[in-house]
CSV table of C-alpha atoms in Angstrom, one decimal:
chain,number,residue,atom,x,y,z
A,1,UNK,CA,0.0,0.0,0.0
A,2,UNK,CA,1.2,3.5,-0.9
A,3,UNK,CA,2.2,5.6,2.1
A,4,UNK,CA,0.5,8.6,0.8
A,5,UNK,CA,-2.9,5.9,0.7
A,6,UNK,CA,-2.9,5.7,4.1
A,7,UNK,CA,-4.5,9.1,5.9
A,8,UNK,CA,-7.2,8.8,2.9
A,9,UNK,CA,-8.4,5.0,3.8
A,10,UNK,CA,-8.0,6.2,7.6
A,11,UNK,CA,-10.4,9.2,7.5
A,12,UNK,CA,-12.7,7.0,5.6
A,13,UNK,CA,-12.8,4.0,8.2
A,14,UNK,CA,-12.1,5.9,11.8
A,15,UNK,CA,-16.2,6.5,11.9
A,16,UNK,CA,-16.8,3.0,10.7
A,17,UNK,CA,-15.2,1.8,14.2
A,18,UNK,CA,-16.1,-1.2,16.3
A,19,UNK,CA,-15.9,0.9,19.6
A,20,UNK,CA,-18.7,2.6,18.4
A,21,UNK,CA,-21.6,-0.2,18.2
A,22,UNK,CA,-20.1,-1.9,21.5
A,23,UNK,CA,-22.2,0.0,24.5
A,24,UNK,CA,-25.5,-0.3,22.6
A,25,UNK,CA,-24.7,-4.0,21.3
A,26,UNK,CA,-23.9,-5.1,25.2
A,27,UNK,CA,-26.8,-3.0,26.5
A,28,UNK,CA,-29.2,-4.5,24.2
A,29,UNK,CA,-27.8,-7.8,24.5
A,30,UNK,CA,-28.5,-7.6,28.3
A,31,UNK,CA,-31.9,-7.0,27.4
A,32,UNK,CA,-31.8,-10.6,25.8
A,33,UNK,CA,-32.6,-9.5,22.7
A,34,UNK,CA,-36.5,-9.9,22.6
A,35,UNK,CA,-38.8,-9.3,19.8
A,36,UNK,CA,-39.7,-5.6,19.0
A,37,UNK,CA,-43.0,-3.8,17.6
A,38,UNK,CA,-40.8,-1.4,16.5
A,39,UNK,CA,-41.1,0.3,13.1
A,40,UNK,CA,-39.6,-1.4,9.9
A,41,UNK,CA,-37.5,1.7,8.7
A,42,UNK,CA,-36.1,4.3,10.6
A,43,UNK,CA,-34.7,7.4,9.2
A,44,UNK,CA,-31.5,9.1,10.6
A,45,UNK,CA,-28.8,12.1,10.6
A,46,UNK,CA,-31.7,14.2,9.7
A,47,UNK,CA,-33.7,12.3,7.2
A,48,UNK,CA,-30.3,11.5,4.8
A,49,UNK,CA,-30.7,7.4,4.9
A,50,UNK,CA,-33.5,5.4,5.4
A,51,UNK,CA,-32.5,2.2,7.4
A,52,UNK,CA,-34.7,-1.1,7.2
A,53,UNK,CA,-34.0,-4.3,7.6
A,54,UNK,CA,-34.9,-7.7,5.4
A,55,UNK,CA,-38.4,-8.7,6.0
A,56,UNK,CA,-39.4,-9.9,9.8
A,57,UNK,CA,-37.1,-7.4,11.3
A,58,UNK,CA,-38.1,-4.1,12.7
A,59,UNK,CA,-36.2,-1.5,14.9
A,60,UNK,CA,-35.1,-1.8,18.3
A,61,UNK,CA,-35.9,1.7,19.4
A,62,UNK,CA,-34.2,1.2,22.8
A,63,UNK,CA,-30.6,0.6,21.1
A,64,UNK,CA,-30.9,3.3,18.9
A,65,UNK,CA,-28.3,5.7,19.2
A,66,UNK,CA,-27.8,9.0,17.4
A,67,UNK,CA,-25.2,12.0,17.1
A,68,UNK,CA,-24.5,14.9,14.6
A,69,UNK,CA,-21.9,12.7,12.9
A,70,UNK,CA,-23.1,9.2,13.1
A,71,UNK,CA,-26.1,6.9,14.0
A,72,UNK,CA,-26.3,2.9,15.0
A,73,UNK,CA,-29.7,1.1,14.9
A,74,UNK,CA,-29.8,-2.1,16.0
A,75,UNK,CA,-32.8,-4.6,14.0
A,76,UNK,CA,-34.1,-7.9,15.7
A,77,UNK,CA,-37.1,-9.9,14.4
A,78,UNK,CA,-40.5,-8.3,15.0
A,79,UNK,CA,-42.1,-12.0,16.4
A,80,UNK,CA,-40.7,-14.5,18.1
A,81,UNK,CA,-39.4,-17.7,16.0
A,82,UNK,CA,-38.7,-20.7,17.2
A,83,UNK,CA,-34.9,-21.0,16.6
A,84,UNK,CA,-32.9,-17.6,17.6
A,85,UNK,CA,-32.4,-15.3,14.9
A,86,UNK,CA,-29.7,-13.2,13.9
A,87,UNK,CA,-29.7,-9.3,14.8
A,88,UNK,CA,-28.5,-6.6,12.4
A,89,UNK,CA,-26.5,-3.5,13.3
A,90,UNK,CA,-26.6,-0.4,10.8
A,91,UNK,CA,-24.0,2.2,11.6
A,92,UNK,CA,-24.2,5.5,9.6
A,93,UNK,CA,-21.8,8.3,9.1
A,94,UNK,CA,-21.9,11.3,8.0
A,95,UNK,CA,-19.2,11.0,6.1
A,96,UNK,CA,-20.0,11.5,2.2
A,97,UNK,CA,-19.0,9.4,-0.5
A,98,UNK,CA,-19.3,9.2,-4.3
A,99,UNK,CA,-19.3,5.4,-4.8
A,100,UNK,CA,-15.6,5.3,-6.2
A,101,UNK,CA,-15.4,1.7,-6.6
A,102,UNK,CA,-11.6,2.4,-6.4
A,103,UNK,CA,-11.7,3.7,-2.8
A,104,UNK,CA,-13.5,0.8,-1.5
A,105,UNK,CA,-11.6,-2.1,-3.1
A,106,UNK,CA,-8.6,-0.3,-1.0
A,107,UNK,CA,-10.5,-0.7,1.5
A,108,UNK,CA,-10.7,-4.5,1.4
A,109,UNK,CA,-6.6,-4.4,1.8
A,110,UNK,CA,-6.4,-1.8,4.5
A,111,UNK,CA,-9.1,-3.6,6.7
A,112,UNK,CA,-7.0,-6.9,7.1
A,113,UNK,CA,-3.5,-4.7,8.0
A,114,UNK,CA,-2.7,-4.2,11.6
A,115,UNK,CA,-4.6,-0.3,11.6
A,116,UNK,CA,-7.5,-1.9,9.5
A,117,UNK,CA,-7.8,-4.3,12.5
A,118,UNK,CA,-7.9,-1.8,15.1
A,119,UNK,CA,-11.4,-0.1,13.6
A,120,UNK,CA,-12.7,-2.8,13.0
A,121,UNK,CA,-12.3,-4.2,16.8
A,122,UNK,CA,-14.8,-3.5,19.3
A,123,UNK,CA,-12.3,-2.9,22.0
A,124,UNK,CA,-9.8,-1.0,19.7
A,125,UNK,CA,-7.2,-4.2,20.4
A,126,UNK,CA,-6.0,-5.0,16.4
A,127,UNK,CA,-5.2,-8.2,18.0
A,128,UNK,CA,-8.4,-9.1,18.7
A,129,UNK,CA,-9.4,-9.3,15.5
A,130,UNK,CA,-9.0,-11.8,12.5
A,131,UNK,CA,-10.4,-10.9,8.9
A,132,UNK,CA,-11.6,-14.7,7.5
A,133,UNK,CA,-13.0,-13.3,4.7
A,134,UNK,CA,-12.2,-10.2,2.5
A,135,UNK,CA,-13.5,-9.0,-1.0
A,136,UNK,CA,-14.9,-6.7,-3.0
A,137,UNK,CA,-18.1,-7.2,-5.0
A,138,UNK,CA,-21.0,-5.4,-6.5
A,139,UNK,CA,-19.7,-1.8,-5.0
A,140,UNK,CA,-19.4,-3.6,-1.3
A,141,UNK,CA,-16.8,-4.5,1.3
A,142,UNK,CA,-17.8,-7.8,2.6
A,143,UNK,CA,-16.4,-9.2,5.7
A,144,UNK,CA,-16.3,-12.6,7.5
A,145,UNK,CA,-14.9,-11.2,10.8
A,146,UNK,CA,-13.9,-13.2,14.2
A,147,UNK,CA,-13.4,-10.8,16.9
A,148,UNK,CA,-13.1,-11.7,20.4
A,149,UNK,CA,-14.0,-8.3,21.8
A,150,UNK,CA,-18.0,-9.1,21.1
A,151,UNK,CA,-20.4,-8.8,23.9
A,152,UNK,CA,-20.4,-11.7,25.3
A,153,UNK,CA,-24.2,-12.8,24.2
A,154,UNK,CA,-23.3,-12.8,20.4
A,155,UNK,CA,-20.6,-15.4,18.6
A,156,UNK,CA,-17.1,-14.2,18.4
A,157,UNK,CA,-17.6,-14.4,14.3
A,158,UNK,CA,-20.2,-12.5,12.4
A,159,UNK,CA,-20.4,-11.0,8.6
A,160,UNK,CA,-19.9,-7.0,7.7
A,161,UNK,CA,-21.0,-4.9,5.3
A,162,UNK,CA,-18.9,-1.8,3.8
A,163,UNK,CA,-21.0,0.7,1.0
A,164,UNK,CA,-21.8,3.5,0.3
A,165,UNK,CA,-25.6,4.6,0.4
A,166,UNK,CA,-27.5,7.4,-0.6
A,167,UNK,CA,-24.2,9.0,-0.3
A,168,UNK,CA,-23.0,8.1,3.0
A,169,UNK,CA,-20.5,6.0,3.9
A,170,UNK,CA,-22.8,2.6,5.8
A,171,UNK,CA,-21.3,-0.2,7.5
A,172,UNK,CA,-24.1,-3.1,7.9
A,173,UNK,CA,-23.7,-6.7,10.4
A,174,UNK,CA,-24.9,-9.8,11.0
A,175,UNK,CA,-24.6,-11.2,14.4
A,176,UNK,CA,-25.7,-14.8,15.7
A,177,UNK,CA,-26.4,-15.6,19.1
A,178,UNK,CA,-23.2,-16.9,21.0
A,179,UNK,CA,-25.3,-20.3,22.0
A,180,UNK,CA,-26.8,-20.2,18.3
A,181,UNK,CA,-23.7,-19.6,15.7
A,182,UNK,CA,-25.1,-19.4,12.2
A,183,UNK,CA,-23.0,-21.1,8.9
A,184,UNK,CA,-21.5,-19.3,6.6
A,185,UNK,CA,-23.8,-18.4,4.2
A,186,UNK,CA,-26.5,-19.2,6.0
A,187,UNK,CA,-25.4,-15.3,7.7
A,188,UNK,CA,-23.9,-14.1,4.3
A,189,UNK,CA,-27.4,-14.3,2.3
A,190,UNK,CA,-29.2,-12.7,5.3
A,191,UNK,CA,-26.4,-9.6,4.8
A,192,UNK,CA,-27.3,-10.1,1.2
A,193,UNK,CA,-30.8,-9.4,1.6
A,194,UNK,CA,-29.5,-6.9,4.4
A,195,UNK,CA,-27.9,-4.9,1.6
A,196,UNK,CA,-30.4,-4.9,-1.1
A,197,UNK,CA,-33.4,-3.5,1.3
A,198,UNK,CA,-31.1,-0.9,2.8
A,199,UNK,CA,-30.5,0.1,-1.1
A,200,UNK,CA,-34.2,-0.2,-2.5
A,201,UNK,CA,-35.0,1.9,0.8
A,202,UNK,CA,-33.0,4.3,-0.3
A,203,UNK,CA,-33.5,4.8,-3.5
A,204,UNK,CA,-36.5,5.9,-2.9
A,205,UNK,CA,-35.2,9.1,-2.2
């Protein structure tokens, strides 16, 4: 990687950090994660991007957590089912992007180096953290992550999201129960189908 790459990949991951999603993540898993009645889409930083979930999950109002510069929402099914079901983070910047497919295919690279690590870790530890997976497809950053710093209710390993949408820079997840671990693709498609409802949402204008 080109030294002079570096500051640029760095300003356009530091609000993507892990530290970010941990309080609300470990206060909602103390919560046990119940069903919510909560809305299907929320919008946030003012109205800019819709977030909504795949069908069957709705917002969990109570983990919602909003600033000038960024937003998380947490989304767990809307009924109960009778096997656990994965929850789903969205964390939003503020930070603008045009879509440069360029930028985010860097991105993939930077993410498994030592400073890539250290965002991407929910304690801030680049040691805690191993990138499984790492490409670059259909203008996303997808991520197979293993991370030992996750609340302790949800499995160490869970699937993340990098793209841009409606010109924000979004980072999506999918996290499985710690006592109910979900296979690989079994938690890639629902990120899948995380990814194309966050982008019909918002193409809505």
């Amino acid at each position: 990687m080109r030294r002079a790459l570096l500051p640029l990949l760095l300003a356009l991951v530091l609000p993507l950090s892990g530290c970010f999603e941990t309080a609300p993540l470990t206060e909602a898993a103390s919560r046990a994660l119940q069903p919510t009645s909560g809305p299907a889409e929320l919008r946030v930083l003012d109205g800019a991007v819709a977030v909504a979930g795949p069908a069957g999950y709705c917002i969990d109002a109570e983990a919602t957590r909003e600033s000038d510069i960024e937003a998380f929402v947490l989304l767990v099914r809307c009924r109960y089912t009778l096997r656990p079901s994965p929850v789903l983070s969205a964390t939003v910047t503020g930070l603008s992007s045009d879509g440069n497919p360029d930028t985010f295919r860097r991105l993939t690279g930077f993410l498994q180096s030592a400073p890539g690590r250290a965002q991407l870790s929910r304690s801030g530890d680049p040691s805690d953290v191993e990138v499984l997976e790492a490409t670059f497809a259909e203008g996303v950053v997808w991520l197979l992550i293993h991370d030992t710093g996750n609340p302790n209710s949800f499995d160490e390993t869970y699937w993340r999201a990098i793209l841009p949408v409606a010109g924000r820079i979004v980072t999506l997840s999918v996290l499985a129960a710690a006592d109910h671990p979900f296979e690989r693709d079994s938690g890639l498609g629902i990120l899948r189908g995380f990814v194309m409802r966050m982008r019909a949402a918002n193409a809505r204008g």
